[in-house]
């Protein structure tokens, strides 16, 4: 290893852990990646997610830093997606075609309220990121949304197929000769990974265990989310669509093979038990109200997981000598991950600069 390359342990091979392992191994660092499960069958929130990269939609629900960090991430995803596809040959289906919000005529105020609230939060120079769509323009973009008169178009938004991205990252990490330690539950201390049977030393430990680090991150909590995957050849959407409704919200993210991911509930709970009947009914009926042909869609899969969230719903990057913890990605892991990876890389550069600076 060159003097500015170090021996790093990453705990947790979810979204953050995999991305960091890939990016840091690309820079020549020696990486060991630990996970309590396997990389082939991930159990973290990353596996359940819908993969939307949606800074504007999130600005409606969340504090403004999420939007700013998300816009920075959007600059990295296209290049990362291409680089990963070239390295592994696995398409990750990154798509930046914007997203569309619709509401039924009786709920039109929901769209107006969304627009007003977003415009109040957006810097004036970015207010053109949000556009009204009248019936014909909406039809041109999404012919199957023909029962809606109007919509809102959020131009910069993107999405990625996480069920392809995660295996692609697994493959890329293996090619980069990252050492994998699967089925290994760990604790993280400064410069040390603690397993049931050993204490192992590293130049740096990065803790990306999501909810597995609950005892180390003050106030970290789980927020249950339920999604369904349905399949029908009858409806063709080309980008994520959100339905605004006074009582529940729905997104529908089209995927390959006539599949659509629909979600998601947001319940203050750590409960990982299967999807409830109520959530199934609410998601299904909201979807059916977008297009009646969804009634005959087949339910391919239901997924449940808990998002790792801090008390203010903002991510944390905590740094102490020999230990960095990244957590609290909540409902925006895919939105924020590239910016957070960059923040970690900057901290590592500061550490290695100190190490290689000759003493006078
Ligand atoms: C229903 C749902 C929908 C979502 N949709 C989106 C979306 O559309 N867009 C978006 O940006 N975000 C979305 N998210 C959020 C996103 O999935 C999370 O923010 C992201 O996965 C968090 O990444 P992470 O790497 O911090 O944690 P995780 O992905 O949870 O990974 C943590 C990893 O740590 C491992 N681990 C835990 N404890 C230990 C231990 N003691 N030792 C070793 N390994 C351990 C776990 O096995 C796991 O692999 C969604 C989440 C849910 C639940």
PDB file of C-alpha atoms in Angstrom, residues 97-356:
ATOM      1  CA  UNK A  97     -36.657  11.398 -16.098  1.00  0.00           C
ATOM      2  CA  UNK A  98     -38.126  13.421 -13.255  1.00  0.00           C
ATOM      3  CA  UNK A  99     -41.163  12.364 -11.279  1.00  0.00           C
ATOM      4  CA  UNK A 100     -44.828  13.320 -11.421  1.00  0.00           C
ATOM      5  CA  UNK A 101     -47.306  14.173  -8.686  1.00  0.00           C
ATOM      6  CA  UNK A 102     -51.023  13.837  -9.283  1.00  0.00           C
ATOM      7  CA  UNK A 103     -54.189  14.175  -7.199  1.00  0.00           C
ATOM      8  CA  UNK A 104     -57.806  13.353  -7.924  1.00  0.00           C
ATOM      9  CA  UNK A 105     -59.963  16.412  -8.738  1.00  0.00           C
ATOM     10  CA  UNK A 106     -61.535  16.472  -5.253  1.00  0.00           C
ATOM     11  CA  UNK A 107     -58.018  16.550  -3.744  1.00  0.00           C
ATOM     12  CA  UNK A 108     -56.645  19.264  -6.003  1.00  0.00           C
ATOM     13  CA  UNK A 109     -55.782  21.356  -2.939  1.00  0.00           C
ATOM     14  CA  UNK A 110     -53.174  18.783  -2.050  1.00  0.00           C
ATOM     15  CA  UNK A 111     -51.272  19.632  -5.242  1.00  0.00           C
ATOM     16  CA  UNK A 112     -51.648  23.369  -4.646  1.00  0.00           C
ATOM     17  CA  UNK A 113     -50.464  23.019  -1.070  1.00  0.00           C
ATOM     18  CA  UNK A 114     -47.477  20.931  -2.184  1.00  0.00           C
ATOM     19  CA  UNK A 115     -46.523  23.528  -4.773  1.00  0.00           C
ATOM     20  CA  UNK A 116     -46.868  26.463  -2.378  1.00  0.00           C
ATOM     21  CA  UNK A 117     -44.955  24.799   0.399  1.00  0.00           C
ATOM     22  CA  UNK A 118     -42.144  23.760  -1.902  1.00  0.00           C
ATOM     23  CA  UNK A 119     -41.882  27.181  -3.504  1.00  0.00           C
ATOM     24  CA  UNK A 120     -41.644  28.723  -0.050  1.00  0.00           C
ATOM     25  CA  UNK A 121     -38.712  26.432   0.782  1.00  0.00           C
ATOM     26  CA  UNK A 122     -36.899  26.466  -2.581  1.00  0.00           C
ATOM     27  CA  UNK A 123     -34.304  29.130  -3.372  1.00  0.00           C
ATOM     28  CA  UNK A 124     -35.784  31.444  -6.063  1.00  0.00           C
ATOM     29  CA  UNK A 125     -33.276  30.293  -8.691  1.00  0.00           C
ATOM     30  CA  UNK A 126     -34.478  26.683  -8.279  1.00  0.00           C
ATOM     31  CA  UNK A 127     -38.218  27.275  -8.418  1.00  0.00           C
ATOM     32  CA  UNK A 128     -38.249  26.189 -12.055  1.00  0.00           C
ATOM     33  CA  UNK A 129     -37.453  22.645 -10.842  1.00  0.00           C
ATOM     34  CA  UNK A 130     -41.186  22.379 -10.172  1.00  0.00           C
ATOM     35  CA  UNK A 131     -43.597  22.724 -13.108  1.00  0.00           C
ATOM     36  CA  UNK A 132     -47.364  22.507 -13.517  1.00  0.00           C
ATOM     37  CA  UNK A 133     -48.499  20.032 -16.132  1.00  0.00           C
ATOM     38  CA  UNK A 134     -51.804  20.656 -17.843  1.00  0.00           C
ATOM     39  CA  UNK A 135     -53.764  17.705 -19.214  1.00  0.00           C
ATOM     40  CA  UNK A 136     -52.075  17.479 -22.632  1.00  0.00           C
ATOM     41  CA  UNK A 137     -48.510  17.798 -21.341  1.00  0.00           C
ATOM     42  CA  UNK A 138     -49.251  15.238 -18.667  1.00  0.00           C
ATOM     43  CA  UNK A 139     -50.646  12.924 -21.353  1.00  0.00           C
ATOM     44  CA  UNK A 140     -47.554  13.362 -23.474  1.00  0.00           C
ATOM     45  CA  UNK A 141     -45.310  12.371 -20.585  1.00  0.00           C
ATOM     46  CA  UNK A 142     -47.476   9.603 -19.122  1.00  0.00           C
ATOM     47  CA  UNK A 143     -50.324   8.469 -21.409  1.00  0.00           C
ATOM     48  CA  UNK A 144     -51.631   6.066 -18.751  1.00  0.00           C
ATOM     49  CA  UNK A 145     -52.360   8.921 -16.332  1.00  0.00           C
ATOM     50  CA  UNK A 146     -55.318   9.864 -18.525  1.00  0.00           C
ATOM     51  CA  UNK A 147     -57.776  10.252 -15.640  1.00  0.00           C
ATOM     52  CA  UNK A 148     -55.852  13.216 -14.224  1.00  0.00           C
ATOM     53  CA  UNK A 149     -56.322  16.794 -15.481  1.00  0.00           C
ATOM     54  CA  UNK A 150     -53.197  18.207 -13.972  1.00  0.00           C
ATOM     55  CA  UNK A 151     -49.960  17.254 -12.334  1.00  0.00           C
ATOM     56  CA  UNK A 152     -46.721  18.594 -10.983  1.00  0.00           C
ATOM     57  CA  UNK A 153     -43.452  17.671 -12.670  1.00  0.00           C
ATOM     58  CA  UNK A 154     -40.315  17.489 -10.526  1.00  0.00           C
ATOM     59  CA  UNK A 155     -37.672  17.622 -13.240  1.00  0.00           C
ATOM     60  CA  UNK A 156     -34.393  16.802 -11.469  1.00  0.00           C
ATOM     61  CA  UNK A 157     -35.635  13.658  -9.717  1.00  0.00           C
ATOM     62  CA  UNK A 158     -34.151  10.248 -10.518  1.00  0.00           C
ATOM     63  CA  UNK A 159     -34.333   6.643  -9.394  1.00  0.00           C
ATOM     64  CA  UNK A 160     -32.209   3.518  -9.451  1.00  0.00           C
ATOM     65  CA  UNK A 161     -33.178  -0.143  -9.215  1.00  0.00           C
ATOM     66  CA  UNK A 162     -31.774  -1.083  -5.811  1.00  0.00           C
ATOM     67  CA  UNK A 163     -32.373  -4.788  -6.509  1.00  0.00           C
ATOM     68  CA  UNK A 164     -29.782  -4.437  -9.299  1.00  0.00           C
ATOM     69  CA  UNK A 165     -27.512  -1.876  -7.658  1.00  0.00           C
ATOM     70  CA  UNK A 166     -26.853  -3.973  -4.541  1.00  0.00           C
ATOM     71  CA  UNK A 167     -25.696  -7.090  -6.476  1.00  0.00           C
ATOM     72  CA  UNK A 168     -23.641  -4.848  -8.786  1.00  0.00           C
ATOM     73  CA  UNK A 169     -21.892  -3.362  -5.774  1.00  0.00           C
ATOM     74  CA  UNK A 170     -21.319  -6.859  -4.370  1.00  0.00           C
ATOM     75  CA  UNK A 171     -19.680  -7.890  -7.641  1.00  0.00           C
ATOM     76  CA  UNK A 172     -17.586  -4.707  -7.877  1.00  0.00           C
ATOM     77  CA  UNK A 173     -16.393  -5.084  -4.297  1.00  0.00           C
ATOM     78  CA  UNK A 174     -15.359  -8.685  -4.952  1.00  0.00           C
ATOM     79  CA  UNK A 175     -13.453  -7.615  -8.079  1.00  0.00           C
ATOM     80  CA  UNK A 176     -11.692  -4.915  -6.026  1.00  0.00           C
ATOM     81  CA  UNK A 177     -10.524  -7.645  -3.614  1.00  0.00           C
ATOM     82  CA  UNK A 178     -12.328  -6.298  -0.596  1.00  0.00           C
ATOM     83  CA  UNK A 179     -12.134  -8.904   2.178  1.00  0.00           C
ATOM     84  CA  UNK A 180     -15.659 -10.052   3.046  1.00  0.00           C
ATOM     85  CA  UNK A 181     -16.563 -11.238   6.537  1.00  0.00           C
ATOM     86  CA  UNK A 182     -20.176 -12.353   6.262  1.00  0.00           C
ATOM     87  CA  UNK A 183     -22.350 -13.813   9.048  1.00  0.00           C
ATOM     88  CA  UNK A 184     -20.249 -11.866  11.522  1.00  0.00           C
ATOM     89  CA  UNK A 185     -22.005  -9.680  14.047  1.00  0.00           C
ATOM     90  CA  UNK A 186     -19.681  -6.931  15.242  1.00  0.00           C
ATOM     91  CA  UNK A 187     -19.325  -3.976  17.573  1.00  0.00           C
ATOM     92  CA  UNK A 188     -17.231  -0.955  16.640  1.00  0.00           C
ATOM     93  CA  UNK A 189     -14.658   0.833  18.769  1.00  0.00           C
ATOM     94  CA  UNK A 190     -11.879   3.258  17.861  1.00  0.00           C
ATOM     95  CA  UNK A 191      -9.481   1.309  15.575  1.00  0.00           C
ATOM     96  CA  UNK A 192     -11.091  -1.969  16.657  1.00  0.00           C
ATOM     97  CA  UNK A 193     -13.715  -4.399  15.421  1.00  0.00           C
ATOM     98  CA  UNK A 194     -15.071  -6.583  18.181  1.00  0.00           C
ATOM     99  CA  UNK A 195     -16.603  -9.948  17.244  1.00  0.00           C
ATOM    100  CA  UNK A 196     -17.933 -12.684  19.533  1.00  0.00           C
ATOM    101  CA  UNK A 197     -14.478 -14.270  19.608  1.00  0.00           C
ATOM    102  CA  UNK A 198     -11.915 -11.602  18.715  1.00  0.00           C
ATOM    103  CA  UNK A 199     -10.741  -7.997  18.763  1.00  0.00           C
ATOM    104  CA  UNK A 200      -9.160  -6.938  15.460  1.00  0.00           C
ATOM    105  CA  UNK A 201      -7.172  -3.744  14.858  1.00  0.00           C
ATOM    106  CA  UNK A 202      -7.455  -1.424  11.842  1.00  0.00           C
ATOM    107  CA  UNK A 203      -6.161   2.029  10.954  1.00  0.00           C
ATOM    108  CA  UNK A 204      -9.781   3.121  10.809  1.00  0.00           C
ATOM    109  CA  UNK A 205     -13.209   1.612  11.558  1.00  0.00           C
ATOM    110  CA  UNK A 206     -16.315   2.900   9.752  1.00  0.00           C
ATOM    111  CA  UNK A 207     -19.619   2.006  11.384  1.00  0.00           C
ATOM    112  CA  UNK A 208     -22.451   1.761   8.835  1.00  0.00           C
ATOM    113  CA  UNK A 209     -24.673  -0.721  10.680  1.00  0.00           C
ATOM    114  CA  UNK A 210     -27.917   1.263  10.362  1.00  0.00           C
ATOM    115  CA  UNK A 211     -30.238   0.227  13.174  1.00  0.00           C
ATOM    116  CA  UNK A 212     -27.579  -2.255  14.320  1.00  0.00           C
ATOM    117  CA  UNK A 213     -25.731   0.757  15.812  1.00  0.00           C
ATOM    118  CA  UNK A 214     -28.721   1.886  17.858  1.00  0.00           C
ATOM    119  CA  UNK A 215     -26.856   1.756  21.159  1.00  0.00           C
ATOM    120  CA  UNK A 216     -24.059   3.956  19.845  1.00  0.00           C
ATOM    121  CA  UNK A 217     -26.104   6.691  18.133  1.00  0.00           C
ATOM    122  CA  UNK A 218     -28.158   8.691  20.577  1.00  0.00           C
ATOM    123  CA  UNK A 219     -31.872   8.736  19.731  1.00  0.00           C
ATOM    124  CA  UNK A 220     -31.599   6.399  16.723  1.00  0.00           C
ATOM    125  CA  UNK A 221     -35.012   4.844  16.053  1.00  0.00           C
ATOM    126  CA  UNK A 222     -36.661   2.582  13.507  1.00  0.00           C
ATOM    127  CA  UNK A 223     -39.451   3.811  11.240  1.00  0.00           C
ATOM    128  CA  UNK A 224     -41.367   0.935   9.707  1.00  0.00           C
ATOM    129  CA  UNK A 225     -41.990   1.021   5.968  1.00  0.00           C
ATOM    130  CA  UNK A 226     -44.073  -1.416   3.909  1.00  0.00           C
ATOM    131  CA  UNK A 227     -43.963  -1.766   0.127  1.00  0.00           C
ATOM    132  CA  UNK A 228     -45.526  -4.094  -2.428  1.00  0.00           C
ATOM    133  CA  UNK A 229     -44.307  -5.167  -5.852  1.00  0.00           C
ATOM    134  CA  UNK A 230     -47.033  -5.740  -8.438  1.00  0.00           C
ATOM    135  CA  UNK A 231     -46.903  -6.884 -12.047  1.00  0.00           C
ATOM    136  CA  UNK A 232     -49.176  -6.110 -14.986  1.00  0.00           C
ATOM    137  CA  UNK A 233     -48.566  -5.662 -18.724  1.00  0.00           C
ATOM    138  CA  UNK A 234     -51.597  -3.322 -18.885  1.00  0.00           C
ATOM    139  CA  UNK A 235     -50.142  -0.126 -17.394  1.00  0.00           C
ATOM    140  CA  UNK A 236     -46.968   1.570 -18.551  1.00  0.00           C
ATOM    141  CA  UNK A 237     -45.448   4.317 -16.451  1.00  0.00           C
ATOM    142  CA  UNK A 238     -42.090   5.817 -17.376  1.00  0.00           C
ATOM    143  CA  UNK A 239     -41.005   7.452 -14.129  1.00  0.00           C
ATOM    144  CA  UNK A 240     -42.009   7.484 -10.442  1.00  0.00           C
ATOM    145  CA  UNK A 241     -45.538   8.772  -9.886  1.00  0.00           C
ATOM    146  CA  UNK A 242     -46.855  10.010  -6.543  1.00  0.00           C
ATOM    147  CA  UNK A 243     -50.519  10.251  -5.663  1.00  0.00           C
ATOM    148  CA  UNK A 244     -51.349  12.963  -3.130  1.00  0.00           C
ATOM    149  CA  UNK A 245     -54.329  12.160  -0.964  1.00  0.00           C
ATOM    150  CA  UNK A 246     -55.579  13.663   2.313  1.00  0.00           C
ATOM    151  CA  UNK A 247     -55.249  10.437   4.281  1.00  0.00           C
ATOM    152  CA  UNK A 248     -52.470   8.427   2.667  1.00  0.00           C
ATOM    153  CA  UNK A 249     -49.743   8.900   0.123  1.00  0.00           C
ATOM    154  CA  UNK A 250     -48.665   6.497  -2.541  1.00  0.00           C
ATOM    155  CA  UNK A 251     -45.725   6.255  -4.880  1.00  0.00           C
ATOM    156  CA  UNK A 252     -45.506   3.914  -7.835  1.00  0.00           C
ATOM    157  CA  UNK A 253     -42.049   3.277  -9.252  1.00  0.00           C
ATOM    158  CA  UNK A 254     -42.023   1.391 -12.569  1.00  0.00           C
ATOM    159  CA  UNK A 255     -39.403  -1.332 -12.917  1.00  0.00           C
ATOM    160  CA  UNK A 256     -38.387  -3.759 -15.661  1.00  0.00           C
ATOM    161  CA  UNK A 257     -40.599  -6.742 -16.583  1.00  0.00           C
ATOM    162  CA  UNK A 258     -43.893  -4.874 -16.129  1.00  0.00           C
ATOM    163  CA  UNK A 259     -43.295  -4.584 -12.399  1.00  0.00           C
ATOM    164  CA  UNK A 260     -44.109  -1.607 -10.199  1.00  0.00           C
ATOM    165  CA  UNK A 261     -42.896  -0.981  -6.658  1.00  0.00           C
ATOM    166  CA  UNK A 262     -45.587   0.734  -4.607  1.00  0.00           C
ATOM    167  CA  UNK A 263     -45.233   2.234  -1.171  1.00  0.00           C
ATOM    168  CA  UNK A 264     -44.655   3.204   1.379  1.00  0.00           C
ATOM    169  CA  UNK A 265     -46.093   3.353   4.830  1.00  0.00           C
ATOM    170  CA  UNK A 266     -44.274   5.309   7.518  1.00  0.00           C
ATOM    171  CA  UNK A 267     -45.024   4.000  10.982  1.00  0.00           C
ATOM    172  CA  UNK A 268     -43.152   4.931  14.174  1.00  0.00           C
ATOM    173  CA  UNK A 269     -42.281   1.377  15.131  1.00  0.00           C
ATOM    174  CA  UNK A 270     -39.474  -1.197  15.115  1.00  0.00           C
ATOM    175  CA  UNK A 271     -41.879  -3.916  14.093  1.00  0.00           C
ATOM    176  CA  UNK A 272     -40.474  -6.095  11.296  1.00  0.00           C
ATOM    177  CA  UNK A 273     -43.486  -8.414  11.059  1.00  0.00           C
ATOM    178  CA  UNK A 274     -45.190  -8.868   7.648  1.00  0.00           C
ATOM    179  CA  UNK A 275     -47.237  -6.130   5.979  1.00  0.00           C
ATOM    180  CA  UNK A 276     -50.610  -5.435   7.614  1.00  0.00           C
ATOM    181  CA  UNK A 277     -53.956  -5.986   5.934  1.00  0.00           C
ATOM    182  CA  UNK A 278     -54.730  -2.283   6.311  1.00  0.00           C
ATOM    183  CA  UNK A 279     -51.517  -1.205   4.563  1.00  0.00           C
ATOM    184  CA  UNK A 280     -52.103  -3.751   1.804  1.00  0.00           C
ATOM    185  CA  UNK A 281     -55.606  -2.388   1.240  1.00  0.00           C
ATOM    186  CA  UNK A 282     -54.598   1.273   1.349  1.00  0.00           C
ATOM    187  CA  UNK A 283     -51.663   0.854  -1.018  1.00  0.00           C
ATOM    188  CA  UNK A 284     -53.678  -1.338  -3.406  1.00  0.00           C
ATOM    189  CA  UNK A 285     -56.740   0.894  -3.544  1.00  0.00           C
ATOM    190  CA  UNK A 286     -54.625   4.027  -4.014  1.00  0.00           C
ATOM    191  CA  UNK A 287     -52.831   2.295  -6.883  1.00  0.00           C
ATOM    192  CA  UNK A 288     -56.094   1.126  -8.416  1.00  0.00           C
ATOM    193  CA  UNK A 289     -57.343   4.728  -8.310  1.00  0.00           C
ATOM    194  CA  UNK A 290     -54.400   5.767 -10.551  1.00  0.00           C
ATOM    195  CA  UNK A 291     -55.395   3.315 -13.268  1.00  0.00           C
ATOM    196  CA  UNK A 292     -58.186   0.694 -13.130  1.00  0.00           C
ATOM    197  CA  UNK A 293     -56.057  -1.891 -14.945  1.00  0.00           C
ATOM    198  CA  UNK A 294     -53.940  -2.158 -11.803  1.00  0.00           C
ATOM    199  CA  UNK A 295     -56.886  -4.117 -10.349  1.00  0.00           C
ATOM    200  CA  UNK A 296     -55.715  -7.193 -12.261  1.00  0.00           C
ATOM    201  CA  UNK A 297     -52.046  -6.744 -11.368  1.00  0.00           C
ATOM    202  CA  UNK A 298     -50.443  -9.684  -9.619  1.00  0.00           C
ATOM    203  CA  UNK A 299     -48.833  -9.128  -6.224  1.00  0.00           C
ATOM    204  CA  UNK A 300     -45.297 -10.434  -6.683  1.00  0.00           C
ATOM    205  CA  UNK A 301     -43.795  -9.507  -3.343  1.00  0.00           C
ATOM    206  CA  UNK A 302     -44.361  -7.564  -0.146  1.00  0.00           C
ATOM    207  CA  UNK A 303     -41.442  -6.073   1.770  1.00  0.00           C
ATOM    208  CA  UNK A 304     -41.118  -4.638   5.278  1.00  0.00           C
ATOM    209  CA  UNK A 305     -38.175  -2.953   6.964  1.00  0.00           C
ATOM    210  CA  UNK A 306     -37.327  -0.175   9.361  1.00  0.00           C
ATOM    211  CA  UNK A 307     -35.541   2.989   8.313  1.00  0.00           C
ATOM    212  CA  UNK A 308     -32.734   4.115  10.635  1.00  0.00           C
ATOM    213  CA  UNK A 309     -33.712   7.647  11.738  1.00  0.00           C
ATOM    214  CA  UNK A 310     -32.347  10.209  14.182  1.00  0.00           C
ATOM    215  CA  UNK A 311     -34.580  12.476  16.270  1.00  0.00           C
ATOM    216  CA  UNK A 312     -34.331  15.370  13.766  1.00  0.00           C
ATOM    217  CA  UNK A 313     -34.450  12.998  10.756  1.00  0.00           C
ATOM    218  CA  UNK A 314     -31.060  14.288   9.555  1.00  0.00           C
ATOM    219  CA  UNK A 315     -28.107  12.001   8.812  1.00  0.00           C
ATOM    220  CA  UNK A 316     -25.104  11.920  11.136  1.00  0.00           C
ATOM    221  CA  UNK A 317     -21.428  11.550  10.265  1.00  0.00           C
ATOM    222  CA  UNK A 318     -19.600  11.334  13.599  1.00  0.00           C
ATOM    223  CA  UNK A 319     -15.832  11.256  13.636  1.00  0.00           C
ATOM    224  CA  UNK A 320     -13.387  10.462  16.418  1.00  0.00           C
ATOM    225  CA  UNK A 321      -9.791   9.192  16.107  1.00  0.00           C
ATOM    226  CA  UNK A 322      -9.897   5.764  14.465  1.00  0.00           C
ATOM    227  CA  UNK A 323     -13.696   5.656  14.127  1.00  0.00           C
ATOM    228  CA  UNK A 324     -16.290   7.225  11.817  1.00  0.00           C
ATOM    229  CA  UNK A 325     -19.994   6.490  12.227  1.00  0.00           C
ATOM    230  CA  UNK A 326     -22.457   7.185   9.402  1.00  0.00           C
ATOM    231  CA  UNK A 327     -26.116   6.715  10.214  1.00  0.00           C
ATOM    232  CA  UNK A 328     -29.641   8.148  10.284  1.00  0.00           C
ATOM    233  CA  UNK A 329     -30.177   7.902   6.518  1.00  0.00           C
ATOM    234  CA  UNK A 330     -33.913   7.495   7.285  1.00  0.00           C
ATOM    235  CA  UNK A 331     -36.031   7.623   4.104  1.00  0.00           C
ATOM    236  CA  UNK A 332     -33.262   9.128   1.988  1.00  0.00           C
ATOM    237  CA  UNK A 333     -30.403   6.630   1.849  1.00  0.00           C
ATOM    238  CA  UNK A 334     -30.285   6.547  -1.955  1.00  0.00           C
ATOM    239  CA  UNK A 335     -30.788  10.298  -2.071  1.00  0.00           C
ATOM    240  CA  UNK A 336     -27.964  11.119   0.318  1.00  0.00           C
ATOM    241  CA  UNK A 337     -25.420   8.312   0.067  1.00  0.00           C
ATOM    242  CA  UNK A 338     -23.041   9.822  -2.540  1.00  0.00           C
ATOM    243  CA  UNK A 339     -22.718  13.097  -0.601  1.00  0.00           C
ATOM    244  CA  UNK A 340     -22.112  11.212   2.643  1.00  0.00           C
ATOM    245  CA  UNK A 341     -19.515   8.992   0.959  1.00  0.00           C
ATOM    246  CA  UNK A 342     -17.747  12.178  -0.118  1.00  0.00           C
ATOM    247  CA  UNK A 343     -17.832  13.541   3.416  1.00  0.00           C
ATOM    248  CA  UNK A 344     -16.219  10.336   4.704  1.00  0.00           C
ATOM    249  CA  UNK A 345     -13.601  10.431   1.921  1.00  0.00           C
ATOM    250  CA  UNK A 346     -12.688  13.988   2.905  1.00  0.00           C
ATOM    251  CA  UNK A 347     -12.225  12.931   6.520  1.00  0.00           C
ATOM    252  CA  UNK A 348     -10.021  10.029   5.454  1.00  0.00           C
ATOM    253  CA  UNK A 349      -7.912  12.348   3.302  1.00  0.00           C
ATOM    254  CA  UNK A 350      -7.385  14.547   6.353  1.00  0.00           C
ATOM    255  CA  UNK A 351      -6.279  11.508   8.391  1.00  0.00           C
ATOM    256  CA  UNK A 352      -3.893  10.210   5.712  1.00  0.00           C
ATOM    257  CA  UNK A 353      -2.488  13.689   4.984  1.00  0.00           C
ATOM    258  CA  UNK A 354      -1.518  13.922   8.649  1.00  0.00           C
ATOM    259  CA  UNK A 355       0.058  10.457   8.485  1.00  0.00           C
ATOM    260  CA  UNK A 356       2.234  11.196   5.455  1.00  0.00           C
TER     261      UNK A 356
END
